[in-house]
Short mmCIF file of C-alpha atoms and ligand atoms in Angstrom, two decimals:
data_model
loop_
_atom_site.label_atom_id
_atom_site.label_comp_id
_atom_site.label_asym_id
_atom_site.label_seq_id
_atom_site.Cartn_x
_atom_site.Cartn_y
_atom_site.Cartn_z
CA MET A 1 -2.04 5.19 31.58
CA GLN A 2 -4.83 7.62 30.91
CA ASP A 3 -8.12 6.00 29.93
CA TYR A 4 -8.52 7.82 26.59
CA ILE A 5 -4.91 7.30 25.51
CA LYS A 6 -5.28 3.55 26.10
CA PHE A 7 -8.48 3.56 24.06
CA VAL A 8 -6.77 5.44 21.21
CA GLU A 9 -3.98 2.85 21.13
CA SER A 10 -6.36 -0.10 21.18
CA ILE A 11 -8.51 1.35 18.39
CA LYS A 12 -5.42 1.98 16.29
CA LYS A 13 -4.32 -1.64 16.69
CA LYS A 14 -7.76 -2.98 15.89
CA THR A 15 -8.81 -0.71 12.99
CA GLY A 16 -5.77 1.26 11.80
CA ILE A 17 -7.66 4.47 12.67
CA ASP A 18 -5.51 6.89 14.65
CA LEU A 19 -7.81 8.96 16.86
CA ALA A 20 -4.78 10.91 18.12
CA LEU A 21 -4.86 12.80 14.79
CA TYR A 22 -8.37 14.09 15.47
CA LYS A 23 -9.01 17.09 17.76
CA GLU A 24 -9.11 15.52 21.19
CA ALA A 25 -11.74 17.51 23.11
CA GLN A 26 -14.29 17.18 20.32
CA MET A 27 -13.69 13.48 19.73
CA LYS A 28 -13.69 12.66 23.46
CA ARG A 29 -16.99 14.47 23.94
CA ARG A 30 -18.68 12.59 21.09
CA LEU A 31 -17.39 9.20 22.20
CA THR A 32 -18.06 9.77 25.91
CA SER A 33 -21.72 10.48 25.20
CA LEU A 34 -21.87 7.24 23.19
CA TYR A 35 -20.29 5.00 25.84
CA GLU A 36 -22.38 6.57 28.60
CA LYS A 37 -25.54 5.97 26.61
CA LYS A 38 -24.47 2.34 26.17
CA GLY A 39 -23.88 1.97 29.93
CA TYR A 40 -20.05 1.80 30.06
CA LYS A 41 -18.09 3.56 32.79
CA ASN A 42 -14.94 4.49 30.91
CA PHE A 43 -13.08 4.20 27.60
CA VAL A 44 -11.24 1.01 28.55
CA SER A 45 -14.40 -0.96 29.33
CA PHE A 46 -15.97 0.51 26.18
CA PHE A 47 -13.09 -0.84 24.09
CA GLU A 48 -13.37 -4.31 25.67
CA ALA A 49 -16.96 -4.41 24.47
CA ILE A 50 -16.14 -3.01 21.01
CA ASP A 51 -13.45 -5.65 20.63
CA THR A 52 -15.98 -8.49 20.60
CA ASP A 53 -19.15 -6.79 19.36
CA ARG A 54 -19.21 -5.94 15.64
CA ASP A 55 -22.40 -3.86 15.96
CA LEU A 56 -20.89 -1.74 18.71
CA LEU A 57 -17.74 -1.26 16.61
CA ASN A 58 -19.97 0.00 13.81
CA GLU A 59 -21.75 2.36 16.17
CA PHE A 60 -18.41 3.70 17.34
CA LEU A 61 -17.31 4.21 13.71
CA ASP A 62 -20.58 5.90 12.95
CA ARG A 63 -20.19 8.29 15.88
CA MET A 64 -16.56 9.18 15.14
CA THR A 65 -17.02 9.85 11.41
CA ILE A 66 -19.90 12.39 11.27
CA ASN A 67 -21.36 11.81 7.84
CA VAL A 68 -23.51 14.93 7.41
CA SER A 69 -23.53 16.09 3.83
CA GLU A 70 -25.86 17.55 1.22
CA PHE A 71 -25.97 18.17 -2.51
CA TYR A 72 -24.52 21.51 -3.67
CA ARG A 73 -23.36 22.27 -0.10
CA ASN A 74 -22.56 26.04 -0.06
CA SER A 75 -24.05 26.37 -3.54
CA LYS A 76 -22.20 29.61 -4.45
CA ARG A 77 -18.93 27.67 -4.37
CA TRP A 78 -20.29 25.13 -6.87
CA GLU A 79 -21.17 28.04 -9.19
CA VAL A 80 -17.52 29.09 -9.05
CA LEU A 81 -16.50 25.53 -9.83
CA GLN A 82 -18.85 25.46 -12.80
CA GLN A 83 -18.22 28.92 -14.22
CA LYS A 84 -14.56 29.51 -13.49
CA ILE A 85 -12.66 26.41 -12.41
CA PHE A 86 -13.96 23.73 -14.79
CA PRO A 87 -13.55 25.86 -17.96
CA LYS A 88 -9.91 26.49 -17.02
CA LEU A 89 -9.19 22.86 -16.21
CA LEU A 90 -10.93 21.68 -19.38
CA ALA A 91 -8.90 24.10 -21.49
CA ASP A 92 -5.81 22.06 -20.51
CA ASN A 93 -7.29 18.61 -20.64
CA LYS A 94 -10.67 17.06 -21.57
CA ARG A 95 -10.24 13.91 -19.47
CA LEU A 96 -10.11 15.26 -15.96
CA LYS A 97 -8.85 13.16 -13.05
CA ILE A 98 -11.07 14.13 -10.13
CA TRP A 99 -11.04 12.92 -6.53
CA SER A 100 -13.74 13.61 -3.94
CA ALA A 101 -11.92 12.79 -0.68
CA ALA A 102 -14.03 12.10 2.44
CA CYS A 103 -17.12 11.92 0.24
CA SER A 104 -19.43 10.57 2.96
CA THR A 105 -22.73 9.32 1.52
CA GLY A 106 -22.04 10.51 -2.05
CA GLU A 107 -23.72 13.92 -2.27
CA GLU A 108 -20.40 15.65 -3.04
CA PRO A 109 -19.10 13.45 -5.91
CA TYR A 110 -22.61 13.23 -7.41
CA THR A 111 -22.85 17.04 -7.27
CA THR A 112 -19.46 17.22 -8.99
CA ALA A 113 -20.72 14.95 -11.79
CA MET A 114 -23.86 17.06 -12.21
CA VAL A 115 -21.88 20.32 -12.34
CA LEU A 116 -19.40 18.89 -14.83
CA SER A 117 -22.25 17.56 -16.98
CA ASN A 118 -22.84 21.20 -17.93
CA HIS A 119 -19.51 21.04 -19.80
CA LEU A 120 -19.08 17.42 -20.88
CA PRO A 121 -21.26 14.46 -21.87
CA ILE A 122 -21.88 12.49 -18.71
CA SER A 123 -20.42 9.35 -20.31
CA GLN A 124 -17.02 11.08 -20.39
CA ILE A 125 -17.00 11.91 -16.68
CA SER A 126 -15.25 9.74 -14.15
CA ILE A 127 -14.79 10.69 -10.52
CA LEU A 128 -13.04 8.80 -7.74
CA ALA A 129 -14.87 9.14 -4.42
CA THR A 130 -13.41 7.86 -1.15
CA ASP A 131 -14.19 7.78 2.54
CA ILE A 132 -12.89 5.98 5.60
CA ASP A 133 -16.42 4.83 6.46
CA GLU A 134 -17.64 1.76 4.58
CA ASN A 135 -21.22 2.23 5.74
CA ALA A 136 -21.28 5.71 4.24
CA ILE A 137 -19.88 4.32 0.98
CA GLN A 138 -22.57 1.64 0.89
CA ARG A 139 -25.24 4.32 1.28
CA ALA A 140 -23.60 6.39 -1.46
CA LYS A 141 -23.77 3.41 -3.81
CA VAL A 142 -27.47 2.95 -3.08
CA GLY A 143 -28.03 6.64 -3.89
CA ILE A 144 -31.35 7.27 -2.14
CA TYR A 145 -31.69 10.53 -0.24
CA PRO A 146 -34.20 12.42 1.91
CA GLU A 147 -35.64 15.60 0.41
CA ARG A 148 -33.68 17.85 2.78
CA SER A 149 -30.38 16.72 1.16
CA LEU A 150 -31.60 18.16 -2.14
CA ALA A 151 -32.57 21.62 -0.86
CA GLU A 152 -29.80 23.38 -2.86
CA VAL A 153 -30.09 21.33 -6.07
CA PRO A 154 -31.01 23.55 -9.06
CA LEU A 155 -34.46 22.63 -10.38
CA ASP A 156 -33.26 21.58 -13.85
CA MET A 157 -30.76 19.18 -12.27
CA LYS A 158 -33.36 17.86 -9.84
CA ASN A 159 -35.73 17.12 -12.71
CA LYS A 160 -33.02 15.59 -14.86
CA TYR A 161 -31.10 13.48 -12.39
CA PHE A 162 -33.45 12.49 -9.56
CA GLU A 163 -36.47 10.24 -9.46
CA LYS A 164 -38.96 10.78 -6.65
CA GLN A 165 -39.63 7.63 -4.64
CA ALA A 166 -41.65 9.27 -1.88
CA PRO A 167 -40.52 10.28 0.68
CA PHE A 168 -37.05 9.88 -0.91
CA TYR A 169 -35.21 10.80 -4.09
CA LYS A 170 -33.13 8.35 -6.09
CA ILE A 171 -30.12 9.57 -8.05
CA ASP A 172 -30.07 8.65 -11.74
CA ASP A 173 -27.91 5.72 -12.92
CA THR A 174 -26.07 7.90 -15.45
CA ILE A 175 -24.72 10.02 -12.58
CA LYS A 176 -24.01 6.93 -10.49
CA ARG A 177 -21.96 5.40 -13.28
CA ALA A 178 -19.73 8.49 -13.36
CA VAL A 179 -18.54 7.88 -9.78
CA SER A 180 -16.46 5.00 -8.40
CA PHE A 181 -16.33 4.58 -4.66
CA LYS A 182 -13.46 3.18 -2.64
CA LYS A 183 -12.50 3.01 1.02
CA HIS A 184 -9.54 5.30 1.80
CA ASN A 185 -8.09 6.70 5.01
CA LEU A 186 -6.61 10.16 4.42
CA LEU A 187 -4.29 9.67 7.40
CA LEU A 188 -2.90 6.31 6.37
CA ASP A 189 -3.37 5.28 2.75
CA THR A 190 -1.43 6.32 -0.36
CA TYR A 191 -2.74 9.09 -2.57
CA GLU A 192 -3.23 9.05 -6.36
CA ARG A 193 -0.96 11.20 -8.54
CA ASN A 194 -1.42 13.61 -11.42
CA LEU A 195 -4.90 14.74 -10.41
CA ASP A 196 -6.64 17.75 -11.96
CA LEU A 197 -9.05 18.39 -9.09
CA ILE A 198 -9.28 17.31 -5.46
CA ILE A 199 -12.44 18.15 -3.54
CA CYS A 200 -11.98 17.74 0.20
CA ARG A 201 -14.55 19.57 2.27
CA ASN A 202 -15.74 19.58 5.86
CA VAL A 203 -13.38 16.97 7.21
CA MET A 204 -10.17 18.94 7.89
CA ILE A 205 -12.00 20.70 10.75
CA TYR A 206 -11.85 17.46 12.73
CA PHE A 207 -8.09 16.95 12.43
CA THR A 208 -5.18 18.24 14.54
CA GLU A 209 -2.86 20.85 12.98
CA GLU A 210 -0.17 18.18 12.41
CA ALA A 211 -2.60 15.91 10.59
CA LYS A 212 -3.88 18.79 8.44
CA ASP A 213 -0.34 19.78 7.54
CA GLN A 214 0.44 16.23 6.40
CA ILE A 215 -2.76 15.98 4.35
CA TYR A 216 -2.14 19.31 2.58
CA GLN A 217 1.40 18.15 1.75
CA ASN A 218 -0.06 14.96 0.29
CA PHE A 219 -2.73 16.81 -1.69
CA SER A 220 -0.08 19.08 -3.13
CA LYS A 221 1.97 16.07 -4.31
CA SER A 222 -1.16 14.48 -5.77
CA LEU A 223 -2.13 17.43 -7.95
CA ARG A 224 -0.50 18.12 -11.29
CA PRO A 225 0.86 21.67 -11.66
CA GLY A 226 -2.20 23.83 -12.39
CA GLY A 227 -4.49 21.34 -10.60
CA ILE A 228 -7.04 22.62 -8.07
CA LEU A 229 -7.86 21.84 -4.43
CA PHE A 230 -11.45 22.75 -3.45
CA VAL A 231 -11.92 23.00 0.35
CA GLY A 232 -14.89 23.53 2.70
CA SER A 233 -16.33 26.92 3.47
CA THR A 234 -14.73 27.17 6.93
CA GLU A 235 -11.43 25.66 5.86
CA GLN A 236 -9.24 28.34 4.29
CA ILE A 237 -5.56 27.47 4.16
CA PHE A 238 -3.75 30.28 5.97
CA ASN A 239 -0.33 29.71 4.43
CA PRO A 240 -1.03 28.23 0.98
CA THR A 241 2.47 28.88 -0.41
CA LYS A 242 3.84 26.43 2.17
CA TYR A 243 2.17 23.73 0.08
CA ASP A 244 2.96 25.27 -3.33
CA PHE A 245 -0.60 26.57 -3.62
CA VAL A 246 -1.86 29.95 -4.80
CA THR A 247 -5.39 31.13 -4.12
CA GLU A 248 -7.45 30.79 -7.29
CA ASP A 249 -10.73 31.92 -5.67
CA THR A 250 -12.15 31.77 -2.15
CA PHE A 251 -11.79 28.12 -1.04
CA PHE A 252 -10.02 27.09 -4.28
CA TYR A 253 -6.24 26.65 -4.42
CA ARG A 254 -4.10 26.09 -7.52
CA LYS A 255 -0.95 23.98 -7.39
CA MET A 256 1.99 26.00 -8.70
C1 LIG B 1 -18.90 15.93 7.50
S1 LIG B 1 -18.53 14.67 6.32
C2 LIG B 1 -18.15 15.63 4.90
C3 LIG B 1 -18.80 15.10 3.65
C4 LIG B 1 -18.60 15.94 2.39
N1 LIG B 1 -17.22 16.07 2.05
C5 LIG B 1 -19.24 17.29 2.54
O1 LIG B 1 -18.54 18.30 2.62
O2 LIG B 1 -20.47 17.37 2.57
C6 LIG B 1 -16.93 14.10 6.90
C7 LIG B 1 -16.53 12.76 6.30
O3 LIG B 1 -15.14 12.56 6.55
C8 LIG B 1 -14.93 11.19 6.70
N2 LIG B 1 -13.63 10.96 7.37
C9 LIG B 1 -13.30 11.15 8.68
N3 LIG B 1 -12.02 10.81 8.89
C10 LIG B 1 -11.52 10.40 7.68
C11 LIG B 1 -10.26 9.92 7.27
N4 LIG B 1 -9.25 9.79 8.14
N5 LIG B 1 -10.09 9.57 5.96
C12 LIG B 1 -11.12 9.68 5.09
N6 LIG B 1 -12.34 10.13 5.42
C13 LIG B 1 -12.55 10.49 6.71
C14 LIG B 1 -16.12 10.74 7.52
O4 LIG B 1 -16.34 9.35 7.40
C15 LIG B 1 -17.24 11.58 6.90
O5 LIG B 1 -17.93 10.86 5.91
#
């Protein structure tokens, strides 16, 4: 059997993660450079090592997940969320159920809490934030970031919700308390229901078309009618009606 296919099967058995649902060329390239750097000759010998070495397993997970994120990523989209989407959602319901899916190290759900704090007292905000990567979630819970992650944060928010601990910035506890983090695999685990807003950005690009299709179906079932899906700025859905979505604004879809 082909080296990579064997590796994919072994990883699935060991971790539940199905690499076959990620774009193959991209994933192979990233993992090949890791195993070569570590001195392995092929995927099968790399897996044998991963199987008994927890640190190497973590390095593999780190390489496959790609955790890059930043606060207010594509800031114009967050203005749309603040000025158009939240007022509409809040007109229906003051207690919004919000999910930041594939939240990485927390910048996205914390940004969501900051943006929503323009409409609601922070004590009334509660956001579920999930990722497949437990290390990323741990870092999110710590909430300490390098300055470059804050480049797009509006100054009033930076002053209000960050404390400088040079050379880093620490997110305020009031914002932290608004977000609960949980491990969740979008390709395997069950999804919550009756949500008002799902934010899922910059992860669909890594998945195969089949996997994307399944995830959009699941998101559609998770949203209440009128609920919104907010996607990344390279991730338009080309056939939104297939999932009972209509375009609400660029990169925002409303469940019919
Ligand atoms: C590039 S980051 C995006 C972070 C954030 N959403 C943003 O737009 O800045 C991609 C994240 O997707 C997560 N991820 C990859 N596969 C996943 C899966 N099957 N289920 C949940 N999260 C996944 C990775 O761990 C990583 O933290």
